[in-house]
Amino acid sequence: MLIYYIILVTFGICTMLTFPSKENERIKPISQQREENRNFCVVKMCALMALILILIAGLRAYTVGYDTINYFEYFKFKQVYSDNVVYEPLYELINLIVIKAGLPFTFVLLICTTIVIFAFALVINRYSASVSLSFFLLVALGIFGNSFNAVRQYLALAVFLISIRFIIDGKFVLYMLCCVVAFYFHSSAIILFPVYFVRYIKLDLKFIIFSLFAMVTLAFCLGPIVKFVSKLTNFNYYERYFFNDEFKQPISLYYILYSTGMLVVFLLFYAFNKKKSSEMSKVDSKIFNMFLTFFYISVCIRIFGTYSGMFSLVNRFS
């Protein structure tokens, strides 16, 4: 736990040292921000922060992370029974490569962590106005720590992060190919296929009301859908998320504060978008609206997922 706080403080100091002064505070076109983020010093800082996170997560003990010990036990089992298949094909492939190379399980963690952190670093460097602040939030909000608990799902998430540029550029086929790759890391990535159409959504009151209605409807339909996909892919393991009370968490003070905080942050961003959208270029406004829509959907999934087992399977994508 100490190393977690050390990283948090270090990234926090980097954020304060690199935060723009008041006279430099302004809305920059994303194209200009991309050019500034290609600056050698920024790229170097991004790479250094990413490397630190890769080493911490990749070299962790096998007991760190909810499922890590299970993956380790499966790795040992796979060394003896190499034809046995339990998980999705691409995760199986990583295990197989490491086993054939005669390397320990640590290299499975290193490969998985490198893919995940590389994807986060790529998106941060491409779109963030503050690389150091983004890495700080990556750790402070528990996103990095949660990657210890959901290795395969974070691999699927990494592929999605890389594919965001295809949503922005309107490259439907390439995005769908990425979704297929993500699906073969974790079956729950099936929910990412329709995400492409977020680029056509305008985030307004009508959409918010409609999406809340859709979330409630989905709560009743998601179980049968996953049941069907489980049978289709032979991954019946996931049905337990929908029909087992152990994945349902009672409403707690943390849940109320967390949900309220996320909603407040969304409303602040929404107000900012309403106020500043006229100052942005058409392209930048569209991209900001798309990311804000992602954030809104993530908040909804997070709130539903924290309370109900029905959404717990896709919770980490939020």
mmCIF file of C-alpha atoms in Angstrom:
data_model
loop_
_atom_site.group_PDB
_atom_site.id
_atom_site.type_symbol
_atom_site.label_atom_id
_atom_site.label_comp_id
_atom_site.label_asym_id
_atom_site.label_seq_id
_atom_site.Cartn_x
_atom_site.Cartn_y
_atom_site.Cartn_z
ATOM 1 C CA MET A 1 0.000 0.000 0.000
ATOM 2 C CA LEU A 2 2.945 2.323 0.711
ATOM 3 C CA ILE A 3 4.124 2.218 -2.900
ATOM 4 C CA TYR A 4 0.614 3.258 -4.001
ATOM 5 C CA TYR A 5 0.789 6.432 -1.883
ATOM 6 C CA ILE A 6 4.342 7.162 -3.041
ATOM 7 C CA ILE A 7 3.207 7.017 -6.682
ATOM 8 C CA LEU A 8 0.166 9.153 -5.870
ATOM 9 C CA VAL A 9 2.290 11.854 -4.204
ATOM 10 C CA THR A 10 4.926 11.737 -6.970
ATOM 11 C CA PHE A 11 2.345 12.119 -9.744
ATOM 12 C CA GLY A 12 0.618 14.841 -7.703
ATOM 13 C CA ILE A 13 3.870 16.836 -7.459
ATOM 14 C CA CYS A 14 4.435 16.406 -11.214
ATOM 15 C CA THR A 15 0.928 17.731 -11.819
ATOM 16 C CA MET A 16 1.521 20.836 -9.703
ATOM 17 C CA LEU A 17 4.889 21.525 -11.345
ATOM 18 C CA THR A 18 3.485 21.226 -14.873
ATOM 19 C CA PHE A 19 0.109 22.901 -14.324
ATOM 20 C CA PRO A 20 -0.366 25.919 -16.617
ATOM 21 C CA SER A 21 -0.192 29.427 -15.172
ATOM 22 C CA LYS A 22 -3.311 31.633 -15.205
ATOM 23 C CA GLU A 23 -2.143 33.695 -18.158
ATOM 24 C CA ASN A 24 -1.751 30.482 -20.196
ATOM 25 C CA GLU A 25 -5.144 29.071 -19.288
ATOM 26 C CA ARG A 26 -7.324 28.902 -22.376
ATOM 27 C CA ILE A 27 -9.234 26.433 -24.464
ATOM 28 C CA LYS A 28 -6.829 24.963 -26.966
ATOM 29 C CA PRO A 29 -7.902 23.227 -30.158
ATOM 30 C CA ILE A 30 -7.355 19.492 -29.795
ATOM 31 C CA SER A 31 -5.183 19.524 -32.909
ATOM 32 C CA GLN A 32 -2.895 22.065 -31.203
ATOM 33 C CA GLN A 33 -2.913 20.038 -27.972
ATOM 34 C CA ARG A 34 -1.823 16.962 -29.930
ATOM 35 C CA GLU A 35 1.111 18.871 -31.352
ATOM 36 C CA GLU A 36 2.143 20.136 -27.901
ATOM 37 C CA ASN A 37 1.876 16.624 -26.471
ATOM 38 C CA ARG A 38 4.299 15.419 -29.148
ATOM 39 C CA ASN A 39 6.920 17.637 -27.528
ATOM 40 C CA PHE A 40 9.898 15.456 -26.560
ATOM 41 C CA CYS A 41 9.734 16.421 -22.866
ATOM 42 C CA VAL A 42 6.006 15.640 -22.658
ATOM 43 C CA VAL A 43 6.438 12.300 -24.443
ATOM 44 C CA LYS A 44 9.382 11.475 -22.163
ATOM 45 C CA MET A 45 7.348 12.299 -19.028
ATOM 46 C CA CYS A 46 4.402 10.247 -20.338
ATOM 47 C CA ALA A 47 6.694 7.286 -21.092
ATOM 48 C CA LEU A 48 8.357 7.516 -17.662
ATOM 49 C CA MET A 49 5.048 7.565 -15.797
ATOM 50 C CA ALA A 50 3.785 4.660 -17.893
ATOM 51 C CA LEU A 51 6.961 2.665 -17.222
ATOM 52 C CA ILE A 52 6.604 3.193 -13.460
ATOM 53 C CA LEU A 53 3.028 1.866 -13.545
ATOM 54 C CA ILE A 54 4.013 -1.098 -15.757
ATOM 55 C CA LEU A 55 6.768 -2.151 -13.357
ATOM 56 C CA ILE A 56 4.566 -1.803 -10.277
ATOM 57 C CA ALA A 57 1.668 -3.790 -11.768
ATOM 58 C CA GLY A 58 3.744 -6.249 -13.788
ATOM 59 C CA LEU A 59 6.111 -7.213 -10.965
ATOM 60 C CA ARG A 60 3.460 -7.440 -8.248
ATOM 61 C CA ALA A 61 3.095 -10.470 -6.016
ATOM 62 C CA TYR A 62 0.673 -13.136 -7.206
ATOM 63 C CA THR A 63 -1.497 -12.469 -4.166
ATOM 64 C CA VAL A 64 -2.102 -8.833 -5.175
ATOM 65 C CA GLY A 65 -5.333 -8.538 -7.115
ATOM 66 C CA TYR A 66 -8.648 -10.326 -6.695
ATOM 67 C CA ASP A 67 -8.143 -12.764 -9.592
ATOM 68 C CA THR A 68 -4.340 -12.806 -9.866
ATOM 69 C CA ILE A 69 -3.906 -15.917 -7.742
ATOM 70 C CA ASN A 70 -6.545 -17.705 -9.841
ATOM 71 C CA TYR A 71 -4.678 -16.788 -13.022
ATOM 72 C CA PHE A 72 -1.449 -18.021 -11.448
ATOM 73 C CA GLU A 73 -3.016 -21.355 -10.499
ATOM 74 C CA TYR A 74 -4.443 -21.662 -14.010
ATOM 75 C CA PHE A 75 -1.010 -20.879 -15.483
ATOM 76 C CA LYS A 76 0.509 -23.754 -13.477
ATOM 77 C CA PHE A 77 -2.344 -26.018 -14.585
ATOM 78 C CA LYS A 78 -1.814 -24.933 -18.198
ATOM 79 C CA GLN A 79 1.862 -25.893 -17.994
ATOM 80 C CA VAL A 80 0.778 -29.503 -17.489
ATOM 81 C CA TYR A 81 -2.434 -29.585 -19.531
ATOM 82 C CA SER A 82 -1.680 -27.240 -22.408
ATOM 83 C CA ASP A 83 -4.746 -28.303 -24.430
ATOM 84 C CA ASN A 84 -7.146 -27.211 -21.708
ATOM 85 C CA VAL A 85 -9.009 -23.971 -22.558
ATOM 86 C CA VAL A 86 -10.938 -22.004 -19.929
ATOM 87 C CA TYR A 87 -10.533 -18.352 -20.851
ATOM 88 C CA GLU A 88 -10.903 -16.325 -24.052
ATOM 89 C CA PRO A 89 -8.519 -17.150 -26.946
ATOM 90 C CA LEU A 90 -6.222 -14.101 -26.810
ATOM 91 C CA TYR A 91 -5.590 -14.417 -23.078
ATOM 92 C CA GLU A 92 -4.954 -18.130 -23.644
ATOM 93 C CA LEU A 93 -2.473 -17.157 -26.365
ATOM 94 C CA ILE A 94 -0.496 -14.930 -23.977
ATOM 95 C CA ASN A 95 -0.280 -17.801 -21.484
ATOM 96 C CA LEU A 96 0.757 -20.224 -24.201
ATOM 97 C CA ILE A 97 3.533 -17.925 -25.490
ATOM 98 C CA VAL A 98 4.966 -17.485 -21.979
ATOM 99 C CA ILE A 99 4.763 -21.229 -21.265
ATOM 100 C CA LYS A 100 6.420 -22.179 -24.567
ATOM 101 C CA ALA A 101 9.189 -19.665 -23.868
ATOM 102 C CA GLY A 102 9.785 -21.307 -20.481
ATOM 103 C CA LEU A 103 9.154 -18.058 -18.578
ATOM 104 C CA PRO A 104 7.440 -17.590 -15.195
ATOM 105 C CA PHE A 105 3.922 -16.238 -14.655
ATOM 106 C CA THR A 106 5.345 -12.765 -13.971
ATOM 107 C CA PHE A 107 5.797 -12.347 -17.718
ATOM 108 C CA VAL A 108 2.070 -12.892 -18.251
ATOM 109 C CA LEU A 109 1.426 -10.012 -15.857
ATOM 110 C CA LEU A 110 4.088 -7.877 -17.548
ATOM 111 C CA ILE A 111 2.659 -8.469 -21.036
ATOM 112 C CA CYS A 112 -0.915 -7.759 -19.920
ATOM 113 C CA THR A 113 0.089 -4.685 -17.930
ATOM 114 C CA THR A 114 2.200 -3.299 -20.787
ATOM 115 C CA ILE A 115 -0.742 -3.560 -23.201
ATOM 116 C CA VAL A 116 -3.099 -1.857 -20.744
ATOM 117 C CA ILE A 117 -0.802 0.988 -19.651
ATOM 118 C CA PHE A 118 0.364 1.584 -23.236
ATOM 119 C CA ALA A 119 -3.269 2.093 -24.277
ATOM 120 C CA PHE A 120 -3.910 4.521 -21.411
ATOM 121 C CA ALA A 121 -0.685 6.426 -22.167
ATOM 122 C CA LEU A 122 -1.553 6.619 -25.870
ATOM 123 C CA VAL A 123 -4.989 8.120 -25.207
ATOM 124 C CA ILE A 124 -3.649 10.485 -22.546
ATOM 125 C CA ASN A 125 -0.866 11.734 -24.792
ATOM 126 C CA ARG A 126 -3.248 12.100 -27.721
ATOM 127 C CA TYR A 127 -6.151 13.931 -26.059
ATOM 128 C CA SER A 128 -5.247 15.168 -22.575
ATOM 129 C CA ALA A 129 -4.522 18.824 -21.856
ATOM 130 C CA SER A 130 -2.392 17.740 -18.887
ATOM 131 C CA VAL A 131 -0.503 14.451 -19.121
ATOM 132 C CA SER A 132 0.638 14.522 -15.484
ATOM 133 C CA LEU A 133 -2.874 15.305 -14.169
ATOM 134 C CA SER A 134 -4.328 12.464 -16.238
ATOM 135 C CA PHE A 135 -1.818 9.971 -14.825
ATOM 136 C CA PHE A 136 -2.491 11.307 -11.327
ATOM 137 C CA LEU A 137 -6.241 10.724 -11.792
ATOM 138 C CA LEU A 138 -5.530 7.299 -13.287
ATOM 139 C CA VAL A 139 -4.001 6.319 -9.940
ATOM 140 C CA ALA A 140 -6.091 8.485 -7.573
ATOM 141 C CA LEU A 141 -9.465 7.332 -8.912
ATOM 142 C CA GLY A 142 -8.482 3.684 -8.519
ATOM 143 C CA ILE A 143 -8.515 2.923 -12.247
ATOM 144 C CA PHE A 144 -4.915 1.714 -12.177
ATOM 145 C CA GLY A 145 -5.420 -0.277 -8.971
ATOM 146 C CA ASN A 146 -8.530 -1.910 -10.373
ATOM 147 C CA SER A 147 -6.471 -3.296 -13.257
ATOM 148 C CA PHE A 148 -4.970 -5.731 -10.714
ATOM 149 C CA ASN A 149 -8.437 -7.221 -10.199
ATOM 150 C CA ALA A 150 -9.705 -7.494 -13.788
ATOM 151 C CA VAL A 151 -6.772 -8.456 -15.981
ATOM 152 C CA ARG A 152 -8.678 -9.756 -19.008
ATOM 153 C CA GLN A 153 -11.352 -7.089 -18.890
ATOM 154 C CA TYR A 154 -8.692 -4.381 -18.803
ATOM 155 C CA LEU A 155 -7.050 -5.962 -21.850
ATOM 156 C CA ALA A 156 -10.385 -5.593 -23.654
ATOM 157 C CA LEU A 157 -10.624 -2.028 -22.360
ATOM 158 C CA ALA A 158 -7.119 -1.305 -23.692
ATOM 159 C CA VAL A 159 -8.177 -2.345 -27.200
ATOM 160 C CA PHE A 160 -11.232 -0.091 -26.902
ATOM 161 C CA LEU A 161 -9.089 2.880 -25.827
ATOM 162 C CA ILE A 162 -6.892 2.414 -28.883
ATOM 163 C CA SER A 163 -10.004 2.210 -31.087
ATOM 164 C CA ILE A 164 -11.422 5.565 -29.907
ATOM 165 C CA ARG A 165 -9.630 7.317 -32.764
ATOM 166 C CA PHE A 166 -11.625 5.168 -35.212
ATOM 167 C CA ILE A 167 -14.873 6.397 -33.640
ATOM 168 C CA ILE A 168 -13.703 9.998 -33.992
ATOM 169 C CA ASP A 169 -12.532 9.480 -37.585
ATOM 170 C CA GLY A 170 -15.683 7.562 -38.531
ATOM 171 C CA LYS A 171 -13.838 4.351 -39.465
ATOM 172 C CA PHE A 172 -16.599 1.855 -38.714
ATOM 173 C CA VAL A 173 -14.910 -1.298 -40.034
ATOM 174 C CA LEU A 174 -11.657 -0.706 -38.132
ATOM 175 C CA TYR A 175 -13.597 -0.031 -34.944
ATOM 176 C CA MET A 176 -15.589 -3.259 -35.347
ATOM 177 C CA LEU A 177 -12.355 -5.199 -35.879
ATOM 178 C CA CYS A 178 -11.032 -3.754 -32.619
ATOM 179 C CA CYS A 179 -14.238 -4.820 -30.864
ATOM 180 C CA VAL A 180 -13.735 -8.361 -32.137
ATOM 181 C CA VAL A 181 -10.181 -8.350 -30.750
ATOM 182 C CA ALA A 182 -11.473 -6.968 -27.417
ATOM 183 C CA PHE A 183 -14.183 -9.669 -27.351
ATOM 184 C CA TYR A 184 -11.504 -12.352 -27.640
ATOM 185 C CA PHE A 185 -9.831 -10.900 -24.542
ATOM 186 C CA HIS A 186 -13.075 -10.766 -22.543
ATOM 187 C CA SER A 187 -16.590 -11.692 -23.667
ATOM 188 C CA SER A 188 -18.202 -8.733 -21.879
ATOM 189 C CA ALA A 189 -16.636 -6.534 -24.587
ATOM 190 C CA ILE A 190 -19.712 -7.370 -26.651
ATOM 191 C CA ILE A 191 -21.272 -4.230 -25.145
ATOM 192 C CA LEU A 192 -18.655 -2.132 -26.979
ATOM 193 C CA PHE A 193 -20.015 -2.872 -30.469
ATOM 194 C CA PRO A 194 -22.813 -0.259 -30.357
ATOM 195 C CA VAL A 195 -20.552 2.344 -28.697
ATOM 196 C CA TYR A 196 -19.432 3.479 -32.177
ATOM 197 C CA PHE A 197 -22.768 5.270 -32.617
ATOM 198 C CA VAL A 198 -22.027 7.577 -29.680
ATOM 199 C CA ARG A 199 -20.370 9.845 -32.277
ATOM 200 C CA TYR A 200 -23.867 10.641 -33.587
ATOM 201 C CA ILE A 201 -25.376 11.440 -30.186
ATOM 202 C CA LYS A 202 -25.966 14.967 -28.999
ATOM 203 C CA LEU A 203 -25.875 15.008 -25.204
ATOM 204 C CA ASP A 204 -28.989 16.913 -24.171
ATOM 205 C CA LEU A 205 -31.904 16.510 -21.757
ATOM 206 C CA LYS A 206 -33.829 14.274 -24.182
ATOM 207 C CA PHE A 207 -30.923 11.846 -24.465
ATOM 208 C CA ILE A 208 -30.389 11.806 -20.689
ATOM 209 C CA ILE A 209 -34.048 10.896 -20.055
ATOM 210 C CA PHE A 210 -34.042 8.305 -22.844
ATOM 211 C CA SER A 211 -30.791 6.709 -21.639
ATOM 212 C CA LEU A 212 -32.020 6.418 -18.048
ATOM 213 C CA PHE A 213 -35.124 4.638 -19.341
ATOM 214 C CA ALA A 214 -32.859 2.409 -21.475
ATOM 215 C CA MET A 215 -30.688 1.566 -18.455
ATOM 216 C CA VAL A 216 -33.706 0.426 -16.451
ATOM 217 C CA THR A 217 -34.929 -1.638 -19.412
ATOM 218 C CA LEU A 218 -31.478 -3.114 -19.906
ATOM 219 C CA ALA A 219 -31.417 -4.141 -16.260
ATOM 220 C CA PHE A 220 -34.212 -6.581 -17.038
ATOM 221 C CA CYS A 221 -32.886 -7.699 -20.448
ATOM 222 C CA LEU A 222 -29.138 -7.979 -19.797
ATOM 223 C CA GLY A 223 -29.382 -11.288 -17.937
ATOM 224 C CA PRO A 224 -31.032 -13.217 -20.810
ATOM 225 C CA ILE A 225 -28.670 -11.574 -23.316
ATOM 226 C CA VAL A 226 -25.602 -12.695 -21.379
ATOM 227 C CA LYS A 227 -27.135 -16.150 -20.987
ATOM 228 C CA PHE A 228 -27.460 -16.365 -24.771
ATOM 229 C CA VAL A 229 -23.887 -15.114 -25.369
ATOM 230 C CA SER A 230 -22.565 -17.493 -22.700
ATOM 231 C CA LYS A 231 -24.084 -20.461 -24.487
ATOM 232 C CA LEU A 232 -22.908 -19.155 -27.848
ATOM 233 C CA THR A 233 -19.299 -18.811 -26.667
ATOM 234 C CA ASN A 234 -19.270 -21.625 -24.067
ATOM 235 C CA PHE A 235 -18.311 -19.115 -21.358
ATOM 236 C CA ASN A 236 -21.109 -20.008 -18.924
ATOM 237 C CA TYR A 237 -18.936 -18.692 -16.108
ATOM 238 C CA TYR A 238 -20.370 -15.172 -16.525
ATOM 239 C CA GLU A 239 -23.959 -16.087 -15.785
ATOM 240 C CA ARG A 240 -23.149 -16.047 -12.078
ATOM 241 C CA TYR A 241 -22.828 -12.250 -12.173
ATOM 242 C CA PHE A 242 -26.528 -11.975 -12.923
ATOM 243 C CA PHE A 243 -28.021 -14.688 -10.780
ATOM 244 C CA ASN A 244 -25.797 -14.709 -7.700
ATOM 245 C CA ASP A 245 -26.453 -12.324 -4.810
ATOM 246 C CA GLU A 246 -22.740 -12.224 -3.838
ATOM 247 C CA PHE A 247 -22.151 -9.655 -6.608
ATOM 248 C CA LYS A 248 -24.857 -7.315 -5.325
ATOM 249 C CA GLN A 249 -23.646 -4.689 -2.892
ATOM 250 C CA PRO A 250 -25.919 -3.010 -0.329
ATOM 251 C CA ILE A 251 -26.408 0.749 -0.484
ATOM 252 C CA SER A 252 -23.750 2.304 1.741
ATOM 253 C CA LEU A 253 -22.499 5.775 2.611
ATOM 254 C CA TYR A 254 -19.587 5.221 0.198
ATOM 255 C CA TYR A 255 -22.022 4.327 -2.597
ATOM 256 C CA ILE A 256 -24.133 7.465 -1.944
ATOM 257 C CA LEU A 257 -21.100 9.783 -1.746
ATOM 258 C CA TYR A 258 -19.454 8.200 -4.788
ATOM 259 C CA SER A 259 -22.616 8.388 -6.902
ATOM 260 C CA THR A 260 -23.284 11.962 -5.830
ATOM 261 C CA GLY A 261 -19.675 12.976 -6.559
ATOM 262 C CA MET A 262 -19.720 11.423 -10.025
ATOM 263 C CA LEU A 263 -23.016 13.123 -10.854
ATOM 264 C CA VAL A 264 -21.703 16.498 -9.651
ATOM 265 C CA VAL A 265 -18.562 16.141 -11.793
ATOM 266 C CA PHE A 266 -20.706 15.240 -14.810
ATOM 267 C CA LEU A 267 -22.973 18.259 -14.253
ATOM 268 C CA LEU A 268 -19.924 20.543 -14.013
ATOM 269 C CA PHE A 269 -18.575 19.191 -17.310
ATOM 270 C CA TYR A 270 -22.040 19.460 -18.864
ATOM 271 C CA ALA A 271 -22.322 23.117 -17.767
ATOM 272 C CA PHE A 272 -18.817 23.791 -19.099
ATOM 273 C CA ASN A 273 -19.756 22.275 -22.447
ATOM 274 C CA LYS A 274 -22.887 24.430 -22.663
ATOM 275 C CA LYS A 275 -20.945 27.575 -21.820
ATOM 276 C CA LYS A 276 -17.790 27.027 -23.868
ATOM 277 C CA SER A 277 -18.986 25.028 -26.881
ATOM 278 C CA SER A 278 -19.379 28.221 -28.922
ATOM 279 C CA GLU A 279 -15.662 28.973 -28.411
ATOM 280 C CA MET A 280 -14.588 25.575 -29.730
ATOM 281 C CA SER A 281 -14.163 24.573 -33.322
ATOM 282 C CA LYS A 282 -16.815 22.272 -34.783
ATOM 283 C CA VAL A 283 -14.455 19.278 -34.636
ATOM 284 C CA ASP A 284 -13.307 19.982 -31.069
ATOM 285 C CA SER A 285 -16.891 20.501 -29.893
ATOM 286 C CA LYS A 286 -17.913 17.165 -31.400
ATOM 287 C CA ILE A 287 -14.998 15.328 -29.756
ATOM 288 C CA PHE A 288 -15.668 16.950 -26.370
ATOM 289 C CA ASN A 289 -19.368 16.051 -26.655
ATOM 290 C CA MET A 290 -18.407 12.454 -27.474
ATOM 291 C CA PHE A 291 -16.101 12.124 -24.467
ATOM 292 C CA LEU A 292 -18.735 13.769 -22.248
ATOM 293 C CA THR A 293 -21.287 11.231 -23.476
ATOM 294 C CA PHE A 294 -18.821 8.443 -22.668
ATOM 295 C CA PHE A 295 -18.448 9.910 -19.186
ATOM 296 C CA TYR A 296 -22.217 10.134 -18.668
ATOM 297 C CA ILE A 297 -22.781 6.518 -19.760
ATOM 298 C CA SER A 298 -19.862 5.460 -17.521
ATOM 299 C CA VAL A 299 -21.433 7.200 -14.528
ATOM 300 C CA CYS A 300 -24.741 5.411 -15.168
ATOM 301 C CA ILE A 301 -23.053 2.007 -15.524
ATOM 302 C CA ARG A 302 -20.943 2.685 -12.441
ATOM 303 C CA ILE A 303 -23.961 3.578 -10.322
ATOM 304 C CA PHE A 304 -26.013 0.608 -11.528
ATOM 305 C CA GLY A 305 -22.991 -1.703 -11.329
ATOM 306 C CA THR A 306 -22.114 -0.759 -7.764
ATOM 307 C CA TYR A 307 -25.604 -1.602 -6.563
ATOM 308 C CA SER A 308 -26.673 -4.440 -8.818
ATOM 309 C CA GLY A 309 -25.035 -7.673 -9.919
ATOM 310 C CA MET A 310 -26.777 -7.201 -13.268
ATOM 311 C CA PHE A 311 -24.270 -4.542 -14.275
ATOM 312 C CA SER A 312 -21.252 -5.743 -12.289
ATOM 313 C CA LEU A 313 -19.916 -7.665 -15.282
ATOM 314 C CA VAL A 314 -19.555 -4.498 -17.377
ATOM 315 C CA ASN A 315 -18.884 -2.172 -14.429
ATOM 316 C CA ARG A 316 -15.140 -1.955 -15.039
ATOM 317 C CA PHE A 317 -15.618 -0.646 -18.579
ATOM 318 C CA SER A 318 -16.981 2.507 -16.966
#
